[in-house]
Coordinates of C-alpha atoms in Angstrom, one line a residue:
M1 CA 0.0 0.0 0.0
T2 CA 1.3 3.4 -0.9
G3 CA 1.4 6.4 1.4
D4 CA -1.5 7.8 -0.5
G5 CA -3.8 4.9 0.5
L6 CA -2.3 4.6 3.9
I7 CA -3.9 7.8 5.2
S8 CA -7.1 7.6 3.3
A9 CA -10.2 7.5 5.6
Y10 CA -12.1 5.4 3.1
V11 CA -12.2 1.6 3.7
N12 CA -10.1 -0.7 1.6
E13 CA -11.7 -4.0 0.7
A14 CA -8.5 -5.9 1.4
E15 CA -8.4 -4.7 5.1
L16 CA -12.0 -5.6 6.1
D17 CA -10.9 -8.6 8.1
A18 CA -8.2 -6.6 9.9
E19 CA -10.7 -3.9 10.7
A20 CA -13.3 -6.3 12.0
S21 CA -10.8 -7.9 14.4
V22 CA -10.3 -4.6 16.4
R23 CA -13.8 -3.2 16.2
P24 CA -15.6 -2.9 19.5
K25 CA -18.6 -5.2 19.9
R26 CA -20.4 -3.3 22.7
L27 CA -21.2 0.3 23.5
A28 CA -19.1 0.2 26.6
E29 CA -16.0 -0.6 24.5
F30 CA -16.6 2.2 22.0
I31 CA -13.9 4.9 22.5
A32 CA -14.8 8.6 22.2
Q33 CA -18.0 10.1 20.8
H34 CA -19.1 10.3 24.5
R35 CA -22.3 12.2 24.0
V36 CA -23.5 10.1 21.1
R37 CA -22.7 7.0 23.0
D38 CA -24.7 8.1 26.1
Q39 CA -27.6 9.1 23.9
L40 CA -27.6 5.7 22.1
D41 CA -27.4 3.9 25.4
L42 CA -30.6 5.7 26.6
L43 CA -32.4 5.0 23.3
L44 CA -31.6 1.3 23.3
K45 CA -32.2 0.6 27.0
G46 CA -35.5 2.4 26.8
A47 CA -36.6 0.4 23.8
M48 CA -35.6 -2.8 25.4
R49 CA -37.6 -2.0 28.5
R50 CA -40.7 -1.3 26.4
G51 CA -40.1 -4.5 24.4
S52 CA -40.3 -2.6 21.1
P53 CA -37.7 -1.6 18.4
P54 CA -36.0 1.7 19.0
D55 CA -36.5 4.7 16.6
H56 CA -34.7 4.7 13.3
I57 CA -31.1 6.0 13.7
L58 CA -29.2 8.2 11.3
L59 CA -25.4 8.5 11.8
S60 CA -23.5 11.2 9.9
G61 CA -19.9 12.3 9.7
P62 CA -16.7 11.9 7.7
P63 CA -15.5 8.4 6.8
G64 CA -13.6 6.2 9.2
L65 CA -15.1 7.5 12.5
G66 CA -17.2 4.4 13.4
K67 CA -20.6 4.6 11.8
T68 CA -20.5 1.0 10.6
T69 CA -19.2 -0.1 14.0
L70 CA -22.0 1.7 15.8
A71 CA -24.6 0.0 13.6
N72 CA -23.2 -3.4 14.5
I73 CA -23.2 -2.4 18.2
V74 CA -26.8 -1.4 18.0
A75 CA -27.7 -4.9 16.8
A76 CA -25.5 -6.5 19.4
E77 CA -27.0 -4.5 22.2
L78 CA -30.5 -5.3 21.1
G79 CA -29.6 -9.0 20.7
S80 CA -31.0 -9.0 17.1
G81 CA -29.8 -9.8 13.7
I82 CA -28.4 -7.3 11.2
R83 CA -28.7 -6.9 7.5
V84 CA -26.1 -4.8 5.8
T85 CA -26.4 -3.1 2.4
S86 CA -25.5 0.3 0.8
G87 CA -27.3 3.0 -1.0
P88 CA -25.6 2.5 -4.4
A89 CA -26.5 -1.3 -4.2
I90 CA -30.2 -0.6 -4.0
E91 CA -31.0 0.4 -7.6
R92 CA -34.7 -0.6 -7.8
S93 CA -37.5 -0.5 -5.3
G94 CA -37.9 -4.3 -5.8
D95 CA -34.4 -4.8 -4.4
L96 CA -35.3 -3.0 -1.2
A97 CA -38.7 -4.8 -0.9
A98 CA -36.9 -8.1 -1.0
I99 CA -34.6 -7.1 1.8
L100 CA -37.4 -5.6 3.9
T101 CA -39.7 -8.6 3.6
S102 CA -36.9 -10.9 4.7
L103 CA -36.3 -9.2 8.0
A104 CA -37.3 -10.9 11.2
E105 CA -39.0 -9.0 14.0
G106 CA -36.6 -6.6 15.8
D107 CA -33.9 -6.9 13.1
V108 CA -31.5 -4.0 12.3
L109 CA -31.2 -2.9 8.7
F110 CA -28.0 -1.0 8.1
I111 CA -27.8 1.1 4.9
D112 CA -24.4 2.7 4.3
E113 CA -24.2 5.9 2.2
I114 CA -27.9 6.1 2.4
H115 CA -27.9 9.5 0.6
R116 CA -27.1 7.6 -2.6
I117 CA -30.2 5.3 -2.6
A118 CA -32.3 5.4 -5.7
K119 CA -35.4 7.6 -5.6
P120 CA -38.0 4.8 -6.2
A121 CA -36.4 2.8 -3.4
E122 CA -36.3 5.8 -1.1
E123 CA -40.0 6.4 -1.6
L124 CA -40.7 2.7 -0.8
L125 CA -38.7 3.1 2.3
Y126 CA -40.9 5.9 3.7
S127 CA -43.9 3.6 4.3
A128 CA -41.7 0.8 5.6
M129 CA -40.1 3.1 8.2
E130 CA -43.5 4.6 9.3
D131 CA -46.1 1.9 8.9
F132 CA -43.9 -1.3 8.5
R133 CA -45.6 -1.9 5.2
V134 CA -44.5 -1.8 1.5
D135 CA -46.6 -1.6 -1.6
V136 CA -45.1 -3.7 -4.4
V137 CA -46.4 -2.8 -7.9
V138 CA -47.0 -5.7 -10.2
G139 CA -47.4 -5.2 -13.9
K140 CA -47.2 -2.1 -16.0
G141 CA -49.6 0.5 -17.5
P142 CA -53.3 0.5 -16.7
G143 CA -53.3 -3.1 -15.5
A144 CA -50.6 -2.5 -12.8
T145 CA -51.7 -3.3 -9.3
A146 CA -50.1 -2.5 -5.9
I147 CA -49.9 -5.5 -3.6
P148 CA -49.5 -4.4 0.1
L149 CA -47.0 -6.5 2.1
D150 CA -46.5 -6.3 5.8
V151 CA -43.0 -5.9 7.1
E152 CA -41.9 -7.0 10.6
P153 CA -41.0 -4.2 13.0
F154 CA -37.4 -3.3 12.4
T155 CA -34.8 -0.5 13.1
L156 CA -33.2 1.2 10.2
V157 CA -29.7 2.5 10.8
G158 CA -28.6 4.8 8.0
A159 CA -25.0 6.1 7.6
T160 CA -24.0 9.1 5.5
T161 CA -20.9 11.1 4.9
R162 CA -22.9 13.8 3.2
S163 CA -26.0 14.5 5.3
G164 CA -26.8 17.6 3.2
L165 CA -27.7 15.4 0.3
L166 CA -30.5 13.6 2.2
T167 CA -34.0 14.7 1.3
G168 CA -36.1 16.4 3.9
P169 CA -38.7 13.6 4.0
M170 CA -36.0 11.0 4.5
R171 CA -34.2 12.9 7.3
D172 CA -37.5 13.6 9.1
R173 CA -38.3 9.9 9.4
F174 CA -35.3 9.2 11.6
G175 CA -36.1 9.5 15.3
F176 CA -32.5 9.8 16.4
V177 CA -29.8 11.7 14.4
A178 CA -26.2 11.8 15.5
H179 CA -23.1 13.4 14.1
L180 CA -19.7 11.8 14.7
D181 CA -16.8 14.2 15.3
F182 CA -13.0 13.6 14.7
Y183 CA -11.2 12.0 17.6
S184 CA -9.0 13.9 20.0
P185 CA -5.3 12.8 20.2
E186 CA -6.0 11.3 23.7
D187 CA -8.9 9.2 22.4
L188 CA -6.8 8.0 19.5
E189 CA -4.0 7.0 21.9
A190 CA -6.5 5.0 24.0
L191 CA -7.8 3.4 20.8
L192 CA -4.3 2.4 19.7
H193 CA -3.5 0.8 23.1
R194 CA -6.7 -1.2 22.8
S195 CA -6.0 -2.3 19.2
A196 CA -2.4 -3.2 20.1
R197 CA -3.6 -5.5 22.9
I198 CA -6.0 -7.3 20.5
L199 CA -3.3 -7.6 17.8
G200 CA -0.6 -8.7 20.3
V201 CA 1.6 -5.7 19.5
P202 CA 3.8 -4.3 22.3
I203 CA 3.4 -0.5 22.2
T204 CA 4.7 2.2 24.4
D205 CA 3.0 5.4 25.4
D206 CA 5.2 7.6 23.2
G207 CA 4.7 5.2 20.3
A208 CA 0.9 5.6 20.6
V209 CA 1.4 9.4 20.8
E210 CA 3.5 9.4 17.6
I211 CA 1.0 7.4 15.6
A212 CA -2.0 9.3 17.0
G213 CA -0.5 12.6 15.9
R214 CA -0.3 11.4 12.3
S215 CA -3.8 9.9 12.1
R216 CA -5.8 12.9 11.1
G217 CA -8.2 12.4 14.0
T218 CA -9.6 9.2 12.4
P219 CA -9.5 5.8 14.1
R220 CA -9.5 3.9 10.8
I221 CA -6.3 5.7 9.8
A222 CA -4.8 5.1 13.3
N223 CA -5.4 1.4 13.1
R224 CA -4.0 1.2 9.6
L225 CA -0.8 3.0 10.6
L226 CA -0.5 0.8 13.7
R227 CA -0.5 -2.3 11.4
R228 CA 2.2 -0.8 9.1
V229 CA 4.3 0.2 12.1
R230 CA 3.9 -3.3 13.5
D231 CA 5.3 -4.7 10.3
F232 CA 8.3 -2.4 10.4
A233 CA 8.9 -3.2 14.1
E234 CA 8.9 -6.9 13.5
V235 CA 11.1 -6.8 10.4
R236 CA 13.6 -4.0 11.1
A237 CA 13.4 -3.4 14.9
E238 CA 12.9 -5.4 18.0
G239 CA 9.1 -5.9 17.7
V240 CA 8.2 -3.0 20.0
V241 CA 6.3 0.0 18.7
N242 CA 7.9 3.0 20.3
R243 CA 8.4 6.6 19.2
E244 CA 11.6 5.9 17.3
T245 CA 10.2 2.9 15.5
A246 CA 7.0 4.7 14.6
Q247 CA 8.9 7.7 13.2
A248 CA 11.2 5.5 11.2
A249 CA 8.3 3.3 9.9
L250 CA 6.1 6.3 8.9
T251 CA 9.1 7.9 7.1
V252 CA 9.3 4.8 5.0
Y253 CA 5.6 5.0 4.2
D254 CA 5.9 8.7 3.4
V255 CA 3.6 10.0 6.1
D256 CA 5.0 13.1 7.8
A257 CA 4.5 14.5 11.3
L258 CA 1.1 16.2 10.4
G259 CA -0.2 13.1 8.7
L260 CA 0.4 14.5 5.1
D261 CA 1.3 12.0 2.4
R262 CA 3.0 12.5 -1.0
L263 CA 0.0 13.9 -2.7
D264 CA -0.8 16.3 0.1
R265 CA 2.7 17.7 0.0
A266 CA 2.6 17.8 -3.8
V267 CA -0.5 20.0 -3.7
L268 CA 1.1 22.4 -1.2
G269 CA 4.4 22.3 -3.1
A270 CA 2.7 23.2 -6.4
L271 CA 0.8 26.1 -4.7
V272 CA 4.0 27.5 -3.1
D273 CA 6.6 26.8 -5.7
S274 CA 4.7 27.0 -9.0
F275 CA 2.0 29.6 -8.2
R276 CA 3.7 31.6 -5.4
G277 CA 1.0 30.6 -2.9
G278 CA -2.0 31.2 -5.2
P279 CA -4.8 31.8 -5.8
V280 CA -5.0 29.1 -8.4
G281 CA -8.0 27.3 -9.9
L282 CA -8.7 23.7 -9.0
S283 CA -8.2 22.3 -12.5
T284 CA -4.9 24.1 -12.9
L285 CA -3.7 22.8 -9.5
A286 CA -4.7 19.2 -10.4
V287 CA -2.8 19.4 -13.7
A288 CA 0.3 20.6 -11.8
V289 CA 0.3 17.5 -9.5
G290 CA -0.8 15.1 -12.2
E291 CA -4.1 14.1 -10.6
Q292 CA -7.8 14.5 -11.5
P293 CA -9.6 17.5 -10.1
D294 CA -12.0 15.4 -8.1
T295 CA -9.1 13.6 -6.4
V296 CA -7.6 16.8 -5.3
E297 CA -10.9 18.2 -4.2
E298 CA -12.3 15.2 -2.4
V299 CA -9.2 13.4 -1.1
C300 CA -6.6 16.1 -0.4
E301 CA -8.4 19.4 0.3
P302 CA -10.7 18.4 3.2
F303 CA -7.8 17.7 5.5
L304 CA -5.6 20.5 4.2
V305 CA -8.3 23.0 4.8
R306 CA -9.1 21.5 8.3
A307 CA -5.4 21.7 9.2
G308 CA -5.2 25.3 8.2
L309 CA -2.7 24.7 5.4
L310 CA -5.0 25.6 2.5
A311 CA -7.8 28.1 2.0
R312 CA -10.6 28.0 -0.6
T313 CA -11.4 31.5 -1.8
P314 CA -13.6 32.9 -4.5
R315 CA -10.5 33.4 -6.7
G316 CA -9.1 29.9 -6.1
R317 CA -6.9 27.8 -3.8
V318 CA -4.4 29.7 -1.6
A319 CA -1.6 28.3 0.6
T320 CA -1.7 29.7 4.1
E321 CA 1.3 30.9 6.1
A322 CA 1.3 27.5 8.0
A323 CA 1.7 25.7 4.6
W324 CA 4.7 27.7 3.7
R325 CA 6.3 27.0 7.1
H326 CA 5.5 23.3 7.0
L327 CA 7.3 23.1 3.7
G328 CA 10.3 24.9 5.2
R329 CA 9.7 28.1 3.2
T330 CA 9.5 31.7 4.3
P331 CA 6.1 33.1 3.6
P332 CA 6.1 36.4 1.7
N333 CA 4.4 39.5 3.2
G334 CA 0.6 39.4 2.6
T335 CA 0.4 35.6 2.7
F336 CA -3.1 34.4 3.4
G337 CA -3.4 33.9 7.2
T338 CA -0.3 35.9 8.1
D339 CA -2.3 38.3 10.2
A340 CA -4.9 35.8 11.4
P341 CA -4.8 34.3 14.9
P342 CA -3.4 30.8 15.3
A343 CA -5.8 28.1 14.1
P344 CA -7.5 26.1 16.9
D345 CA -6.6 22.4 17.5
L346 CA -9.2 20.8 15.3
F347 CA -8.7 17.4 17.0
S348 CA -9.1 18.5 20.6
A349 CA -11.9 17.1 22.6
S350 CA -15.2 18.8 21.8
P351 CA -18.8 17.9 22.6
D352 CA -20.4 15.6 20.1
Q353 CA -23.2 17.1 18.0
P354 CA -26.4 15.1 18.2

């Protein structure tokens, strides 16, 4: 795996088994997201006392923060089965009807990237969520008939990385909506110690601090970096993950102290060296680094903006003073952000937004 894939927050199909091995199975084991965890605990315990399924649950937030893990935890806490699918996989309303009618009473249906579900399937889902009933249309034209089918009471858990793309009617049908925030360094360190125990990897406190600092506030990235540092420690060191081993390993994998990879640094380098800090248009910047514009916009820019290294302005992308200094350059007078106060620590602990 290259450095570019190493710090991507999106899941890699090849690492699903490795991810599953370190995922918490119960709410009490889930690290961080304290407010969301407490609210879910109340929701699930109240439903179990009443003997009825809990309200439908919507989880939003950037990739890699634990939405899929929480969906599986909901099913485990309820002691029910779970069916897993994704929005893009449901192309027709019949696909969704087949899934819904196969659910047992109390089951959890998890739909990842629910904002990408097809419109006909979304409209079918409305009646299933509210009335536990679906109308399947048989035939075409004037002779078409709608056959009502009852659905066993279930709980829908929807996950989305782009909650703004959800329609109003869909969002309104969720009784519980939670937003997952990025993890603080302290929470990532606790997560790394837990994962290391499960994987049988000796890790020191300073080793966990080093990996957490390069993980972009994302547990999926932290666990991935831990596995790569483990490989380095077993092959080229004494098998213990400490600060020196982590630094050496992540240098090999081209992940710097801020968690930037080759492409991130190429974007900043092009802005600073080729365009004197900007502003420059997205397409021009993408050509300069040899990537597609959507790759630069969707993969690189979110973290660079969040870290205070790049700014999006009406005239184009601009490198901030922090970007110049991170690359070891002296920012010229008038650089974007020169007179601005220091950026806050974006990964410090903050209340979760329900």
